[in-house]
Amino acid sequence: MSVRVRYAPSPTGSPHVGNVRTALYCHLFARRHGGTHILRIEDTDRARLVPGCEEEIVESIQWLGIEWQEGPDKGGPHAPYRQSERSEAGVYRQHVERLIELGHAYPAFDTPEELEEMRLSQQLNRQPIGYFGGLWREAGPDQAAAAKKEGRPYVIRLRMPRDKTLVCHDAIRGRIEFDSNTVDDPVLVKADGMPTYHCAAMIDDHLMGITHVFRGEEWIGSVAKHVWLFEALGWEPPVWVHVPVILGKDGKKLSKRHGDTRCLDYRAAGYCPEALANFVALIGWAPGGDVELMSMQEMCAAFDIDGLQPSPGVFDPEKLNWMNGQYIRQLSEERLAEAVQTYLSLPDTADYWLREEYAGRPTGEALLLLSNTLRTQPELAQQALALEQPRVVTLADFGEACAFFFQEEPPMDEAAVQKWFGQSHVPELLNSLVDWLFPFAESPNSGPAAEECEAFLRAWAQDHGFEKLGPIVHPTRVALTGKTVGPGLFELMAVLGPARMIQRARRAREFLW
Ligand code: GLU
């Protein structure tokens, strides 16, 4: 039997890292087994729909490199793939009617007030909360027919069996048993005629031939209902794979307080999709061995349910940062420029750095400068990117890291000026530098190479009795970049070129005292 899995999001909010991890596991599992991955949109809860959310789901998983073969955008043998459309097409009706005929489901006409009263009384009497045996569970067909005739609104509920052990075979946790007496009767069809998750997802999983259901472990609380629904309809249940929750490093469920959780915010913050996919896959999945950096292809080849952990996965932002840096460093010069260009051209990027929480951070402005330079002086920009490539964590970091290359007058770090410009040899050093650079500046296209810059500064040190290069290198760096940290000095000098260096060395003299 060929593997069929589905990612079944509800378009009720922006997809976060936990959601996309489920989609990623489905993709990996399908690829590993030569199976099919289906995207199914579970949009029957009309009140909670968020406009644009389905598009965001598709964009998020596409960005991460997750593939699917059937879905609303692709069609397939089980179309339509949006549950609202399936409901309209009458896909669920016959199965719900069959359940009613078999005595496994029934209409319930309780008013919201009656349900609230039931809840209160259960609370007061310390009884389990839920619909365990209201009036309508026991009502006969005549009573229901009369209520229908009166036009009273109603829902359809699943009649949970009594005194039965319901068993879920979870691929990660093994056998999980439930006493059916502890499970209340869930609503299958709401008063507006829309099926609930319990109804639509189970019927679809069956009709679409889903072999393995990957979903969040929060569904374990409902799985007894799902097991029973399959049994009541005489259907073979799928293999359930309840993937563990993701916790922050503080042991609390991952939420906004841990920073970004929305998938596309990671893109806007400058993370590479390969890094995020790799990182997210390993929260809760141990591929065995010490391997951490894995391409999508390697993950597809290695993915196995046996490697999924039942214990919660921990989201460690430092690990993500490390991985992202590694991915950036693996890029060739061309791919790096492409990745940065793509990043800068996304409207999300600017929106992200304009957010209130980043007000005062120079990142947005620096990214704009980088973007302009990539357009007007692509060679300079690419050389600057290549020099910063070993040091950045995210694509966004390139903005501030590269800014000094492009700024007309890079700001001078006060402390650096204090520390290095007070030394008596610095004015002469800067004068010599300018003198040395002049001939280069006069013949365009022939700036000094990194080795020549190094040779010049070493010779200057020797001629002036310096044993170490530090007192030469540091003030030169501050003069040319305004900072004490950055890429190798000789390399950055070669990229800056003679004209810029002359201008900056002259400007630095204004800071001398
Ligand atoms: N629509 C459900 C949700 O978004 C999906 C659960 C499932 O995968 O079955 O939570």
mmCIF file of N, CA and C in Angstrom, residues 185-286:
data_model
loop_
_atom_site.group_PDB
_atom_site.id
_atom_site.type_symbol
_atom_site.label_atom_id
_atom_site.label_comp_id
_atom_site.label_asym_id
_atom_site.label_seq_id
_atom_site.Cartn_x
_atom_site.Cartn_y
_atom_site.Cartn_z
ATOM 1 N N ASP A 185 -20.007 13.134 23.935
ATOM 2 C CA ASP A 185 -20.479 13.024 22.546
ATOM 3 C C ASP A 185 -20.137 14.298 21.773
ATOM 4 N N PRO A 186 -19.195 14.249 20.859
ATOM 5 C CA PRO A 186 -18.818 15.477 20.162
ATOM 6 C C PRO A 186 -19.813 15.850 19.064
ATOM 7 N N VAL A 187 -19.838 17.118 18.766
ATOM 8 C CA VAL A 187 -20.664 17.594 17.651
ATOM 9 C C VAL A 187 -19.978 17.192 16.345
ATOM 10 N N LEU A 188 -20.757 16.641 15.442
ATOM 11 C CA LEU A 188 -20.226 16.293 14.117
ATOM 12 C C LEU A 188 -20.614 17.340 13.080
ATOM 13 N N VAL A 189 -21.886 17.805 13.210
ATOM 14 C CA VAL A 189 -22.367 18.819 12.267
ATOM 15 C C VAL A 189 -22.953 19.954 13.091
ATOM 16 N N LYS A 190 -22.529 21.165 12.782
ATOM 17 C CA LYS A 190 -22.999 22.315 13.570
ATOM 18 C C LYS A 190 -24.348 22.791 13.060
ATOM 19 N N ALA A 191 -24.933 23.714 13.798
ATOM 20 C CA ALA A 191 -26.274 24.183 13.454
ATOM 21 C C ALA A 191 -26.296 24.837 12.068
ATOM 22 N N ASP A 192 -25.152 25.367 11.642
ATOM 23 C CA ASP A 192 -25.138 25.989 10.299
ATOM 24 C C ASP A 192 -24.936 24.942 9.194
ATOM 25 N N GLY A 193 -24.921 23.667 9.578
ATOM 26 C CA GLY A 193 -24.801 22.596 8.587
ATOM 27 C C GLY A 193 -23.357 22.240 8.263
ATOM 28 N N MET A 194 -22.406 22.985 8.857
ATOM 29 C CA MET A 194 -20.989 22.721 8.573
ATOM 30 C C MET A 194 -20.461 21.587 9.455
ATOM 31 N N PRO A 195 -19.684 20.688 8.877
ATOM 32 C CA PRO A 195 -19.106 19.629 9.706
ATOM 33 C C PRO A 195 -18.006 20.192 10.602
ATOM 34 N N THR A 196 -17.803 19.579 11.759
ATOM 35 C CA THR A 196 -16.688 19.976 12.626
ATOM 36 C C THR A 196 -15.439 19.221 12.182
ATOM 37 N N TYR A 197 -14.353 19.544 12.848
ATOM 38 C CA TYR A 197 -13.090 18.836 12.576
ATOM 39 C C TYR A 197 -13.263 17.333 12.771
ATOM 40 N N HIS A 198 -13.899 16.949 13.896
ATOM 41 C CA HIS A 198 -14.054 15.516 14.207
ATOM 42 C C HIS A 198 -14.700 14.764 13.041
ATOM 43 N N CYS A 199 -15.637 15.433 12.401
ATOM 44 C CA CYS A 199 -16.386 14.782 11.332
ATOM 45 C C CYS A 199 -15.619 14.862 10.006
ATOM 46 N N ALA A 200 -15.325 16.084 9.581
ATOM 47 C CA ALA A 200 -14.780 16.274 8.236
ATOM 48 C C ALA A 200 -13.381 15.659 8.096
ATOM 49 N N ALA A 201 -12.546 15.855 9.106
ATOM 50 C CA ALA A 201 -11.164 15.367 8.965
ATOM 51 C C ALA A 201 -11.140 13.842 8.897
ATOM 52 N N MET A 202 -11.993 13.188 9.724
ATOM 53 C CA MET A 202 -11.969 11.727 9.729
ATOM 54 C C MET A 202 -12.518 11.168 8.413
ATOM 55 N N ILE A 203 -13.624 11.761 7.960
ATOM 56 C CA ILE A 203 -14.221 11.272 6.708
ATOM 57 C C ILE A 203 -13.233 11.493 5.560
ATOM 58 N N ASP A 204 -12.604 12.665 5.554
ATOM 59 C CA ASP A 204 -11.638 12.942 4.477
ATOM 60 C C ASP A 204 -10.425 12.030 4.556
ATOM 61 N N ASP A 205 -9.943 11.793 5.770
ATOM 62 C CA ASP A 205 -8.774 10.915 5.883
ATOM 63 C C ASP A 205 -9.110 9.548 5.285
ATOM 64 N N HIS A 206 -10.334 9.102 5.519
ATOM 65 C CA HIS A 206 -10.741 7.815 4.951
ATOM 66 C C HIS A 206 -10.878 7.917 3.425
ATOM 67 N N LEU A 207 -11.653 8.913 2.978
ATOM 68 C CA LEU A 207 -11.926 9.004 1.535
ATOM 69 C C LEU A 207 -10.651 9.254 0.731
ATOM 70 N N MET A 208 -9.728 9.989 1.328
ATOM 71 C CA MET A 208 -8.496 10.312 0.591
ATOM 72 C C MET A 208 -7.427 9.229 0.748
ATOM 73 N N GLY A 209 -7.797 8.155 1.417
ATOM 74 C CA GLY A 209 -6.876 7.019 1.540
ATOM 75 C C GLY A 209 -5.632 7.338 2.343
ATOM 76 N N ILE A 210 -5.792 8.207 3.369
ATOM 77 C CA ILE A 210 -4.631 8.603 4.169
ATOM 78 C C ILE A 210 -4.147 7.394 4.988
ATOM 79 N N THR A 211 -2.862 7.111 4.871
ATOM 80 C CA THR A 211 -2.328 5.953 5.605
ATOM 81 C C THR A 211 -1.753 6.361 6.967
ATOM 82 N N HIS A 212 -1.172 7.575 7.038
ATOM 83 C CA HIS A 212 -0.542 8.037 8.280
ATOM 84 C C HIS A 212 -0.997 9.464 8.562
ATOM 85 N N VAL A 213 -1.550 9.670 9.745
ATOM 86 C CA VAL A 213 -1.999 11.018 10.114
ATOM 87 C C VAL A 213 -0.948 11.661 11.021
ATOM 88 N N PHE A 214 -0.183 12.586 10.482
ATOM 89 C CA PHE A 214 0.749 13.369 11.295
ATOM 90 C C PHE A 214 -0.015 14.588 11.783
ATOM 91 N N ARG A 215 -0.095 14.766 13.086
ATOM 92 C CA ARG A 215 -0.745 15.963 13.619
ATOM 93 C C ARG A 215 -0.203 16.215 15.023
ATOM 94 N N GLY A 216 -0.509 17.387 15.548
ATOM 95 C CA GLY A 216 0.031 17.783 16.839
ATOM 96 C C GLY A 216 -0.517 16.914 17.964
ATOM 97 N N GLU A 217 0.278 16.756 19.025
ATOM 98 C CA GLU A 217 -0.132 15.856 20.106
ATOM 99 C C GLU A 217 -1.328 16.384 20.888
ATOM 100 N N GLU A 218 -1.689 17.647 20.666
ATOM 101 C CA GLU A 218 -2.876 18.164 21.346
ATOM 102 C C GLU A 218 -4.128 17.396 20.924
ATOM 103 N N TRP A 219 -4.030 16.657 19.811
ATOM 104 C CA TRP A 219 -5.190 15.894 19.351
ATOM 105 C C TRP A 219 -5.338 14.555 20.061
ATOM 106 N N ILE A 220 -4.380 14.185 20.871
ATOM 107 C CA ILE A 220 -4.505 12.901 21.587
ATOM 108 C C ILE A 220 -5.761 12.932 22.461
ATOM 109 N N GLY A 221 -6.072 14.115 22.984
ATOM 110 C CA GLY A 221 -7.264 14.264 23.832
ATOM 111 C C GLY A 221 -8.556 13.941 23.089
ATOM 112 N N SER A 222 -8.532 13.980 21.777
ATOM 113 C CA SER A 222 -9.752 13.721 20.996
ATOM 114 C C SER A 222 -9.686 12.408 20.239
ATOM 115 N N VAL A 223 -8.550 11.742 20.314
ATOM 116 C CA VAL A 223 -8.384 10.611 19.397
ATOM 117 C C VAL A 223 -9.366 9.471 19.669
ATOM 118 N N ALA A 224 -9.845 9.351 20.916
ATOM 119 C CA ALA A 224 -10.818 8.282 21.201
ATOM 120 C C ALA A 224 -12.078 8.483 20.340
ATOM 121 N N LYS A 225 -12.468 9.721 20.180
ATOM 122 C CA LYS A 225 -13.640 10.026 19.338
ATOM 123 C C LYS A 225 -13.361 9.614 17.895
ATOM 124 N N HIS A 226 -12.148 9.865 17.479
ATOM 125 C CA HIS A 226 -11.789 9.569 16.092
ATOM 126 C C HIS A 226 -11.692 8.055 15.856
ATOM 127 N N VAL A 227 -11.120 7.381 16.841
ATOM 128 C CA VAL A 227 -11.020 5.916 16.749
ATOM 129 C C VAL A 227 -12.431 5.331 16.627
ATOM 130 N N TRP A 228 -13.329 5.865 17.450
ATOM 131 C CA TRP A 228 -14.697 5.339 17.447
ATOM 132 C C TRP A 228 -15.417 5.647 16.131
ATOM 133 N N LEU A 229 -15.198 6.822 15.605
ATOM 134 C CA LEU A 229 -15.856 7.198 14.353
ATOM 135 C C LEU A 229 -15.456 6.228 13.237
ATOM 136 N N PHE A 230 -14.170 5.914 13.189
ATOM 137 C CA PHE A 230 -13.728 4.948 12.175
ATOM 138 C C PHE A 230 -14.391 3.587 12.404
ATOM 139 N N GLU A 231 -14.420 3.190 13.669
ATOM 140 C CA GLU A 231 -15.001 1.872 13.967
ATOM 141 C C GLU A 231 -16.492 1.858 13.643
ATOM 142 N N ALA A 232 -17.166 2.941 14.021
ATOM 143 C CA ALA A 232 -18.624 2.995 13.816
ATOM 144 C C ALA A 232 -18.965 2.904 12.332
ATOM 145 N N LEU A 233 -18.097 3.447 11.490
ATOM 146 C CA LEU A 233 -18.366 3.413 10.052
ATOM 147 C C LEU A 233 -17.769 2.173 9.387
ATOM 148 N N GLY A 234 -17.125 1.351 10.199
ATOM 149 C CA GLY A 234 -16.534 0.121 9.659
ATOM 150 C C GLY A 234 -15.302 0.389 8.810
ATOM 151 N N TRP A 235 -14.616 1.455 9.101
ATOM 152 C CA TRP A 235 -13.430 1.813 8.312
ATOM 153 C C TRP A 235 -12.161 1.469 9.075
ATOM 154 N N GLU A 236 -11.123 1.175 8.288
ATOM 155 C CA GLU A 236 -9.781 0.914 8.845
ATOM 156 C C GLU A 236 -9.167 2.252 9.260
ATOM 157 N N PRO A 237 -8.751 2.407 10.525
ATOM 158 C CA PRO A 237 -8.164 3.709 10.892
ATOM 159 C C PRO A 237 -6.749 3.855 10.313
ATOM 160 N N PRO A 238 -6.312 5.096 10.147
ATOM 161 C CA PRO A 238 -4.928 5.308 9.688
ATOM 162 C C PRO A 238 -3.968 5.064 10.841
ATOM 163 N N VAL A 239 -2.680 5.127 10.573
ATOM 164 C CA VAL A 239 -1.690 5.112 11.652
ATOM 165 C C VAL A 239 -1.616 6.539 12.180
ATOM 166 N N TRP A 240 -1.779 6.699 13.488
ATOM 167 C CA TRP A 240 -1.724 8.046 14.053
ATOM 168 C C TRP A 240 -0.289 8.367 14.457
ATOM 169 N N VAL A 241 0.158 9.530 14.070
ATOM 170 C CA VAL A 241 1.498 9.965 14.454
ATOM 171 C C VAL A 241 1.347 11.335 15.124
ATOM 172 N N HIS A 242 1.218 11.310 16.452
ATOM 173 C CA HIS A 242 1.009 12.571 17.166
ATOM 174 C C HIS A 242 2.373 13.169 17.505
ATOM 175 N N VAL A 243 2.717 14.226 16.793
ATOM 176 C CA VAL A 243 4.058 14.795 16.978
ATOM 177 C C VAL A 243 4.070 15.684 18.222
ATOM 178 N N PRO A 244 5.178 15.625 18.975
ATOM 179 C CA PRO A 244 5.224 16.322 20.265
ATOM 180 C C PRO A 244 5.169 17.845 20.126
ATOM 181 N N VAL A 245 4.730 18.472 21.181
ATOM 182 C CA VAL A 245 4.668 19.944 21.182
ATOM 183 C C VAL A 245 6.087 20.518 21.156
ATOM 184 N N ILE A 246 6.151 21.789 20.847
ATOM 185 C CA ILE A 246 7.443 22.482 20.863
ATOM 186 C C ILE A 246 7.438 23.446 22.050
ATOM 187 N N LEU A 247 8.460 23.346 22.869
ATOM 188 C CA LEU A 247 8.560 24.237 24.024
ATOM 189 C C LEU A 247 9.691 25.239 23.809
ATOM 190 N N GLY A 248 9.563 26.374 24.488
ATOM 191 C CA GLY A 248 10.669 27.320 24.511
ATOM 192 C C GLY A 248 11.737 26.790 25.466
ATOM 193 N N LYS A 249 12.884 27.465 25.520
ATOM 194 C CA LYS A 249 13.960 26.970 26.393
ATOM 195 C C LYS A 249 13.573 27.056 27.866
ATOM 196 N N ASP A 250 12.555 27.884 28.164
ATOM 197 C CA ASP A 250 12.095 28.003 29.545
ATOM 198 C C ASP A 250 11.102 26.898 29.911
ATOM 199 N N GLY A 251 10.873 25.956 28.989
ATOM 200 C CA GLY A 251 9.975 24.843 29.286
ATOM 201 C C GLY A 251 8.511 25.182 29.085
ATOM 202 N N LYS A 252 8.231 26.407 28.625
ATOM 203 C CA LYS A 252 6.825 26.786 28.385
ATOM 204 C C LYS A 252 6.507 26.625 26.905
ATOM 205 N N LYS A 253 5.209 26.412 26.636
ATOM 206 C CA LYS A 253 4.794 26.208 25.251
ATOM 207 C C LYS A 253 5.235 27.403 24.401
ATOM 208 N N LEU A 254 5.748 27.108 23.213
ATOM 209 C CA LEU A 254 6.289 28.175 22.366
ATOM 210 C C LEU A 254 5.216 29.202 22.050
ATOM 211 N N SER A 255 5.516 30.459 22.278
ATOM 212 C CA SER A 255 4.542 31.505 21.988
ATOM 213 C C SER A 255 5.287 32.784 21.642
ATOM 214 N N LYS A 256 4.510 33.799 21.406
ATOM 215 C CA LYS A 256 5.062 35.099 20.976
ATOM 216 C C LYS A 256 6.155 35.588 21.940
ATOM 217 N N ARG A 257 6.009 35.229 23.214
ATOM 218 C CA ARG A 257 6.985 35.754 24.172
ATOM 219 C C ARG A 257 8.390 35.184 23.938
ATOM 220 N N HIS A 258 8.469 34.119 23.152
ATOM 221 C CA HIS A 258 9.785 33.571 22.828
ATOM 222 C C HIS A 258 10.380 34.212 21.570
ATOM 223 N N GLY A 259 9.729 35.259 21.063
ATOM 224 C CA GLY A 259 10.221 35.884 19.834
ATOM 225 C C GLY A 259 9.311 35.487 18.688
ATOM 226 N N ASP A 260 9.858 35.538 17.487
ATOM 227 C CA ASP A 260 9.037 35.214 16.312
ATOM 228 C C ASP A 260 8.608 33.762 16.367
ATOM 229 N N THR A 261 7.350 33.521 16.038
ATOM 230 C CA THR A 261 6.939 32.129 15.857
ATOM 231 C C THR A 261 6.304 31.962 14.483
ATOM 232 N N ARG A 262 5.872 33.085 13.884
ATOM 233 C CA ARG A 262 5.239 33.020 12.566
ATOM 234 C C ARG A 262 6.317 32.661 11.540
ATOM 235 N N CYS A 263 5.996 31.673 10.730
ATOM 236 C CA CYS A 263 7.012 31.158 9.807
ATOM 237 C C CYS A 263 7.597 32.257 8.920
ATOM 238 N N LEU A 264 6.727 33.073 8.319
ATOM 239 C CA LEU A 264 7.246 34.064 7.369
ATOM 240 C C LEU A 264 8.008 35.195 8.052
ATOM 241 N N ASP A 265 7.869 35.313 9.362
ATOM 242 C CA ASP A 265 8.695 36.303 10.069
ATOM 243 C C ASP A 265 10.157 35.883 10.057
ATOM 244 N N TYR A 266 10.391 34.582 10.037
ATOM 245 C CA TYR A 266 11.780 34.119 9.961
ATOM 246 C C TYR A 266 12.387 34.496 8.617
ATOM 247 N N ARG A 267 11.555 34.381 7.577
ATOM 248 C CA ARG A 267 12.045 34.792 6.257
ATOM 249 C C ARG A 267 12.374 36.283 6.278
ATOM 250 N N ALA A 268 11.443 37.073 6.860
ATOM 251 C CA ALA A 268 11.647 38.522 6.890
ATOM 252 C C ALA A 268 12.839 38.908 7.762
ATOM 253 N N ALA A 269 13.130 38.088 8.767
ATOM 254 C CA ALA A 269 14.251 38.400 9.655
ATOM 255 C C ALA A 269 15.589 37.985 9.049
ATOM 256 N N GLY A 270 15.543 37.278 7.899
ATOM 257 C CA GLY A 270 16.783 36.957 7.206
ATOM 258 C C GLY A 270 17.271 35.531 7.401
ATOM 259 N N TYR A 271 16.378 34.629 7.762
ATOM 260 C CA TYR A 271 16.782 33.220 7.863
ATOM 261 C C TYR A 271 16.624 32.546 6.501
ATOM 262 N N CYS A 272 17.482 31.588 6.239
ATOM 263 C CA CYS A 272 17.423 30.860 4.969
ATOM 264 C C CYS A 272 16.437 29.709 5.133
ATOM 265 N N PRO A 273 15.656 29.435 4.096
ATOM 266 C CA PRO A 273 14.662 28.360 4.227
ATOM 267 C C PRO A 273 15.306 27.011 4.523
ATOM 268 N N GLU A 274 16.487 26.776 3.948
ATOM 269 C CA GLU A 274 17.153 25.478 4.168
ATOM 270 C C GLU A 274 17.514 25.320 5.646
ATOM 271 N N ALA A 275 17.933 26.434 6.255
ATOM 272 C CA ALA A 275 18.336 26.377 7.663
ATOM 273 C C ALA A 275 17.117 26.185 8.550
ATOM 274 N N LEU A 276 16.054 26.928 8.264
ATOM 275 C CA LEU A 276 14.865 26.810 9.117
ATOM 276 C C LEU A 276 14.266 25.409 8.989
ATOM 277 N N ALA A 277 14.227 24.883 7.763
ATOM 278 C CA ALA A 277 13.665 23.535 7.569
ATOM 279 C C ALA A 277 14.504 22.510 8.340
ATOM 280 N N ASN A 278 15.799 22.615 8.217
ATOM 281 C CA ASN A 278 16.717 21.701 8.911
ATOM 282 C C ASN A 278 16.513 21.804 10.429
ATOM 283 N N PHE A 279 16.458 23.027 10.906
ATOM 284 C CA PHE A 279 16.320 23.269 12.339
ATOM 285 C C PHE A 279 14.987 22.739 12.874
ATOM 286 N N VAL A 280 13.922 23.090 12.172
ATOM 287 C CA VAL A 280 12.576 22.704 12.627
ATOM 288 C C VAL A 280 12.418 21.179 12.609
ATOM 289 N N ALA A 281 12.979 20.537 11.571
ATOM 290 C CA ALA A 281 12.845 19.076 11.472
ATOM 291 C C ALA A 281 13.475 18.398 12.692
ATOM 292 N N LEU A 282 14.563 18.976 13.178
ATOM 293 C CA LEU A 282 15.281 18.316 14.280
ATOM 294 C C LEU A 282 14.683 18.612 15.660
ATOM 295 N N ILE A 283 13.636 19.450 15.707
ATOM 296 C CA ILE A 283 12.966 19.640 17.004
ATOM 297 C C ILE A 283 12.018 18.458 17.161
ATOM 298 N N GLY A 284 12.442 17.457 17.853
ATOM 299 C CA GLY A 284 11.552 16.309 18.044
ATOM 300 C C GLY A 284 11.907 15.120 17.167
ATOM 301 N N TRP A 285 12.829 15.311 16.238
ATOM 302 C CA TRP A 285 13.265 14.176 15.412
ATOM 303 C C TRP A 285 14.766 14.011 15.568
ATOM 304 N N ALA A 286 15.190 12.814 15.942
ATOM 305 C CA ALA A 286 16.620 12.541 16.077
ATOM 306 C C ALA A 286 17.006 11.571 14.964
#
